[in-house]
Amino acid sequence: MKTRSLVTIADMSKEKIMYLLEMAHEFEKNTNRKILEGKVVATLFFEPSTRTRLSFETAANRLGARVIGFADPKITSGTKGETLKDTIMMVSNYADIICMRHYLEGAARYASEVAPIPIVNAGDGANQHPSQTLLDLYTIYQTQGTLENLNIYMVGDLKYGRTVHSLLLAMRHFNPTFHFIAPDELKMPEEYKEYCEQQGIKYKEHKEFNSEIIKDADILYMTRVQKERFTDLMEYERVKDVYILKKEMLKDTKDNMKILHPLPRVNEIAYDVDEDPKAYYFQQAKNGLYARQAIICDCLGLTIDDVKNDSTILK
Ligand code: CP
């Protein structure tokens, strides 16, 4: 079914990305607007989440929509054998848009093909997390003043981390230089490296993680080792603490450098790093609200002019 779904950032042009960032900026200026009054937003989370679900729900609430959904699929009729298709068709009877996280790669694409209403991919397995990418791009722009020509260092679980996969695809428009820092077990998958080669994107791989390696970074994008994706938990135990960012590693980094992390953090950033002005992951998570307000509005067919001309702004 052809709707205004957001399944992958790979579908999005540079102009569309910049447009959504501009819309997100409008929401940062004023988050409370009743432009979605009468709409119902469904959040279907088949996998755990704190930030993504709550920021989608806050985004909807602050725009005057109502929210239905579930955070725990064990309380749904999926446990009785209802298929994803039937669940999506049912919820489409009640809501105007579905924000869905699912453990299966491709689940959002499938849902978007069967649903008569827009689907927003809130993460599908180790595949994509496009709403995270939009908030990451917003944060990069906010901290660097540009998205162009940046040195982006991705650290940790580059195999299973859907946020780094999505970010890599989105950055193709902006001439980045990537540095992939991962142990052999968690290397960036070949398909993404081939994508870089096809797109002419420069990248370098490292196994070491130290102050010398990261000294040219504009963005240091830390990631959690994704325990839930491992079939062999012994292997997870071997790699889980492979890289830990410590405060002393920051002293020779560039002044403009910012540390991002999609969160949740487990052990990969020491807590004393939080006090450093280069730590930006909590502000990054806050930007998720504005980015998701823009995504919901865009998928429901509202334009930036609708947002700018809104007369229902709540002070
Ligand atoms: N970044 C992110 O997706 O966080 P949650 O898993 O808490 O939603």
Coordinates of C-alpha atoms and ligand atoms in Angstrom, one line a residue:
M1 CA 0.0 0.0 0.0
K2 CA 1.4 3.4 -0.9
T3 CA 1.4 5.7 2.1
R4 CA 3.8 8.3 3.5
S5 CA 5.7 5.7 5.6
L6 CA 9.2 6.1 6.9
V7 CA 10.9 2.6 6.6
T8 CA 14.5 3.5 5.8
I9 CA 16.6 6.6 5.6
A10 CA 18.0 5.2 2.3
D11 CA 14.9 6.3 0.6
M12 CA 15.3 9.9 1.7
S13 CA 16.9 12.7 -0.5
K14 CA 19.2 15.3 0.8
E15 CA 16.5 17.9 0.3
K16 CA 14.0 15.9 2.3
I17 CA 16.5 15.4 5.1
M18 CA 17.2 19.1 5.3
Y19 CA 13.5 19.9 5.2
L20 CA 12.7 17.5 8.1
L21 CA 15.6 19.0 10.1
E22 CA 14.2 22.4 9.5
M23 CA 10.8 21.2 10.6
A24 CA 12.3 19.7 13.7
H25 CA 13.9 23.1 14.5
E26 CA 10.5 24.6 14.4
F27 CA 9.4 22.1 17.1
E28 CA 12.5 22.9 19.1
K29 CA 11.4 26.5 19.1
N30 CA 8.0 25.5 20.3
T31 CA 7.1 21.9 21.2
N32 CA 3.5 22.4 22.3
R33 CA 1.2 22.9 19.3
K34 CA -2.2 21.4 18.8
I35 CA -1.8 20.6 15.1
L36 CA -2.7 16.9 15.5
E37 CA -5.9 17.3 17.4
G38 CA -8.3 14.5 16.5
K39 CA -5.5 12.2 15.4
V40 CA -4.6 8.9 17.0
V41 CA -1.0 7.7 17.0
A42 CA -0.3 4.0 17.7
T43 CA 3.0 2.9 19.2
L44 CA 3.5 -0.9 18.7
F45 CA 6.7 -2.0 20.4
F46 CA 7.5 -5.7 20.0
E47 CA 11.0 -5.0 21.5
P48 CA 12.0 -3.0 24.6
S49 CA 12.5 0.7 24.4
T50 CA 12.7 3.7 26.6
R51 CA 13.6 6.7 24.5
T52 CA 12.1 5.9 21.1
R53 CA 8.7 4.9 22.4
L54 CA 8.4 7.7 25.0
S55 CA 9.6 10.4 22.6
F56 CA 7.2 9.3 19.9
E57 CA 4.4 9.3 22.5
T58 CA 5.5 12.7 23.9
A59 CA 5.7 14.0 20.4
A60 CA 2.2 13.0 19.7
N61 CA 0.8 14.2 23.1
R62 CA 2.5 17.6 22.7
L63 CA 0.9 18.0 19.3
G64 CA -2.6 17.3 20.6
A65 CA -2.9 13.7 19.3
R66 CA -4.0 10.8 21.4
V67 CA -1.8 7.7 21.8
I68 CA -2.7 4.0 21.8
G69 CA -0.4 1.0 21.7
F70 CA 1.7 -1.5 23.7
A71 CA 5.2 -1.7 25.0
D72 CA 5.0 -5.4 25.8
P73 CA 3.8 -7.8 23.0
K74 CA 3.2 -10.5 25.6
I75 CA -0.1 -8.7 26.5
T76 CA -1.3 -8.7 22.9
S77 CA -3.2 -11.3 20.9
G78 CA 0.2 -12.1 19.1
T79 CA 0.6 -14.6 22.0
K80 CA -2.5 -16.4 20.7
G81 CA -1.0 -16.7 17.3
E82 CA -2.2 -13.5 15.6
T83 CA 0.1 -12.6 12.7
L84 CA 1.9 -9.3 12.2
K85 CA -0.3 -8.6 9.2
D86 CA -3.5 -9.1 11.1
T87 CA -2.2 -6.9 14.0
I88 CA -1.3 -4.1 11.6
M89 CA -4.7 -4.3 9.8
M90 CA -6.5 -4.2 13.2
V91 CA -4.6 -1.2 14.5
S92 CA -5.1 0.6 11.2
N93 CA -8.8 0.5 12.0
Y94 CA -8.2 2.6 15.1
A95 CA -5.2 4.8 14.4
D96 CA -4.0 7.3 11.8
I97 CA -0.3 6.3 11.9
I98 CA 1.7 3.4 13.5
C99 CA 5.2 3.8 15.0
M100 CA 6.5 0.2 15.2
R101 CA 9.6 -1.4 16.6
H102 CA 10.1 -5.1 15.8
Y103 CA 12.8 -7.6 16.3
L104 CA 12.7 -8.9 12.7
E105 CA 14.7 -7.1 10.0
G106 CA 12.2 -6.1 7.3
A107 CA 9.2 -6.1 9.5
A108 CA 8.6 -2.3 9.0
R109 CA 8.9 -2.7 5.2
Y110 CA 6.4 -5.5 5.3
A111 CA 4.0 -3.6 7.6
S112 CA 4.2 -0.6 5.2
E113 CA 3.2 -2.8 2.3
V114 CA 0.1 -4.1 4.0
A115 CA -1.1 -1.1 6.0
P116 CA -3.5 1.5 4.7
I117 CA -2.0 4.1 7.0
P118 CA 1.7 5.3 7.4
I119 CA 4.2 3.1 9.2
V120 CA 7.2 4.7 11.0
N121 CA 10.0 2.2 11.5
A122 CA 11.1 2.6 15.2
G123 CA 13.8 0.0 14.7
D124 CA 13.7 -3.4 12.9
G125 CA 16.2 -5.9 14.3
A126 CA 19.8 -5.1 13.4
N127 CA 18.7 -3.4 10.2
Q128 CA 17.5 0.3 10.4
H129 CA 16.5 3.0 12.9
P130 CA 15.6 6.0 10.7
S131 CA 14.0 8.2 13.3
Q132 CA 17.2 7.8 15.4
T133 CA 19.1 8.8 12.4
L134 CA 17.1 12.0 11.9
L135 CA 17.7 13.0 15.5
D136 CA 21.4 12.1 15.1
L137 CA 21.6 14.3 12.0
Y138 CA 19.8 17.1 13.9
T139 CA 22.3 16.8 16.7
I140 CA 25.3 16.7 14.4
Y141 CA 24.1 19.8 12.6
Q142 CA 23.3 21.5 16.0
T143 CA 26.8 20.9 17.3
Q144 CA 28.9 21.2 14.1
G145 CA 26.9 23.9 12.2
T146 CA 27.1 21.6 9.2
L147 CA 26.6 18.0 8.1
E148 CA 29.3 18.3 5.4
N149 CA 32.8 17.0 5.3
L150 CA 32.9 15.6 8.9
N151 CA 35.1 12.9 10.4
I152 CA 32.7 10.5 12.0
Y153 CA 34.1 7.7 14.2
M154 CA 31.7 4.8 14.9
V155 CA 32.8 2.7 17.9
G156 CA 31.7 -0.7 19.3
D157 CA 29.0 -3.0 17.9
L158 CA 29.0 -2.1 14.2
K159 CA 27.7 -5.5 13.2
Y160 CA 24.3 -5.5 15.0
G161 CA 24.0 -1.7 15.7
R162 CA 21.1 -0.5 13.5
T163 CA 21.7 3.1 14.4
V164 CA 25.2 3.1 12.8
H165 CA 23.8 1.4 9.7
S166 CA 21.1 4.0 9.3
L167 CA 23.5 6.9 10.0
L168 CA 26.0 5.6 7.4
L169 CA 23.2 5.5 4.7
A170 CA 22.0 9.0 5.5
M171 CA 25.5 10.5 5.5
R172 CA 26.1 9.5 1.9
H173 CA 24.8 13.0 1.0
F174 CA 27.4 14.9 3.0
N175 CA 30.8 13.6 2.0
P176 CA 31.8 12.1 5.4
T177 CA 35.0 10.3 6.3
F178 CA 34.1 7.3 8.5
H179 CA 36.3 5.5 10.9
F180 CA 34.9 2.1 12.0
I181 CA 36.4 1.0 15.3
A182 CA 35.3 -2.5 16.2
P183 CA 36.8 -5.9 17.1
D184 CA 36.6 -8.6 14.4
E185 CA 33.5 -10.1 15.9
L186 CA 31.6 -6.8 15.6
K187 CA 33.0 -5.3 12.4
M188 CA 30.9 -3.2 10.0
P189 CA 29.1 -5.7 7.7
E190 CA 30.6 -6.1 4.2
E191 CA 27.3 -4.8 2.6
Y192 CA 27.8 -1.4 4.3
K193 CA 31.5 -1.2 3.3
E194 CA 30.5 -2.0 -0.3
Y195 CA 27.9 0.7 -0.1
C196 CA 30.6 3.2 0.9
E197 CA 32.8 2.1 -2.0
Q198 CA 29.9 2.4 -4.5
Q199 CA 29.0 5.9 -3.1
G200 CA 32.7 7.0 -3.0
I201 CA 32.6 7.4 0.8
K202 CA 36.0 7.3 2.5
Y203 CA 36.3 4.9 5.4
K204 CA 39.1 3.3 7.5
E205 CA 38.8 0.4 9.9
H206 CA 40.5 0.1 13.3
K207 CA 40.7 -2.4 16.1
E208 CA 42.5 -0.1 18.6
F209 CA 40.5 2.5 20.5
N210 CA 42.7 5.1 22.1
S211 CA 43.3 8.9 22.3
E212 CA 45.6 8.8 19.3
I213 CA 43.1 7.1 17.0
I214 CA 40.2 9.5 17.9
K215 CA 42.1 12.8 17.8
D216 CA 40.7 13.9 14.4
A217 CA 37.1 13.0 15.2
D218 CA 34.4 15.6 14.8
I219 CA 31.8 13.1 16.0
L220 CA 32.6 10.1 18.2
Y221 CA 29.6 7.8 18.0
M222 CA 29.7 5.3 20.7
T223 CA 27.4 2.2 20.7
R224 CA 26.4 -0.5 23.1
V225 CA 27.2 -4.2 22.3
Q226 CA 23.8 -5.5 21.4
K227 CA 23.5 -8.5 23.8
E228 CA 20.0 -9.3 22.5
R229 CA 21.3 -10.1 19.0
F230 CA 23.9 -12.7 20.0
T231 CA 23.1 -16.4 19.6
D232 CA 26.2 -17.3 21.6
L233 CA 26.2 -15.5 24.9
M234 CA 29.8 -16.6 25.6
E235 CA 30.8 -14.5 22.6
Y236 CA 28.9 -11.6 24.0
E237 CA 30.8 -12.0 27.3
R238 CA 34.1 -11.9 25.4
V239 CA 33.4 -8.7 23.6
K240 CA 31.0 -6.8 25.8
D241 CA 33.6 -4.5 27.4
V242 CA 36.0 -4.3 24.5
Y243 CA 36.0 -0.5 24.4
I244 CA 35.3 1.9 27.2
L245 CA 35.6 5.6 26.6
K246 CA 37.4 7.2 29.6
K247 CA 37.7 10.9 30.4
E248 CA 41.5 11.0 29.9
M249 CA 41.1 9.8 26.3
L250 CA 39.4 13.2 25.5
K251 CA 42.3 15.6 26.3
D252 CA 43.8 15.7 22.7
T253 CA 40.5 15.6 20.9
K254 CA 39.3 18.5 18.7
D255 CA 37.5 21.4 20.4
N256 CA 34.4 20.9 18.3
M257 CA 34.3 17.1 18.9
K258 CA 31.1 15.8 20.4
I259 CA 30.4 12.3 21.9
L260 CA 27.1 10.9 20.7
H261 CA 25.5 7.6 21.8
P262 CA 22.0 6.4 20.8
L263 CA 21.6 5.0 24.4
P264 CA 21.0 3.0 26.4
R265 CA 24.6 2.9 27.7
V266 CA 25.8 -0.2 29.5
N267 CA 29.5 0.2 30.2
E268 CA 31.0 1.7 27.1
I269 CA 31.2 5.3 28.4
A270 CA 32.7 5.9 31.9
Y271 CA 30.3 8.0 34.0
D272 CA 32.9 10.8 34.6
V273 CA 32.8 11.5 30.9
D274 CA 29.2 12.8 31.4
E275 CA 30.6 16.0 33.0
D276 CA 32.8 16.8 30.0
P277 CA 31.3 19.5 27.7
K278 CA 32.1 17.1 24.8
A279 CA 29.5 14.6 26.1
Y280 CA 26.3 15.3 24.2
Y281 CA 24.3 12.1 24.4
F282 CA 21.6 13.4 26.7
Q283 CA 20.9 16.5 24.6
Q284 CA 20.9 14.1 21.6
A285 CA 18.1 12.0 23.2
K286 CA 16.2 15.2 23.8
N287 CA 16.4 16.1 20.1
G288 CA 14.5 12.9 19.5
L289 CA 11.3 14.6 20.5
Y290 CA 11.6 17.3 17.9
A291 CA 12.8 14.9 15.2
R292 CA 9.9 12.6 15.9
Q293 CA 7.4 15.5 15.9
A294 CA 8.6 16.3 12.4
I295 CA 8.4 12.7 11.3
I296 CA 4.8 12.2 12.5
C297 CA 3.6 15.4 10.9
D298 CA 5.3 14.7 7.6
C299 CA 3.9 11.1 7.5
L300 CA 0.4 12.5 8.2
G301 CA 0.8 15.0 5.3
L302 CA 1.4 18.2 7.3
T303 CA 4.0 20.6 5.8
I304 CA 6.5 23.0 7.4
D305 CA 4.1 25.8 6.5
D306 CA 1.3 24.1 8.5
V307 CA 3.7 24.0 11.4
K308 CA 4.9 27.6 11.0
N309 CA 1.4 29.0 10.5
D310 CA -0.1 27.1 13.4
S311 CA -2.3 29.3 15.5
T312 CA -2.7 26.9 18.4
I313 CA 0.8 27.2 19.9
L314 CA 0.5 26.7 23.6
K315 CA 2.9 28.9 25.6
Ligands
CP1 N1 18.1 4.8 21.0 C1 17.1 4.0 21.3 O1 16.6 3.4 20.3 O2 16.8 3.8 22.6 P1 15.6 2.9 23.1 O3 16.0 1.5 22.8 O4 15.5 3.2 24.6 O5 14.3 3.3 22.4

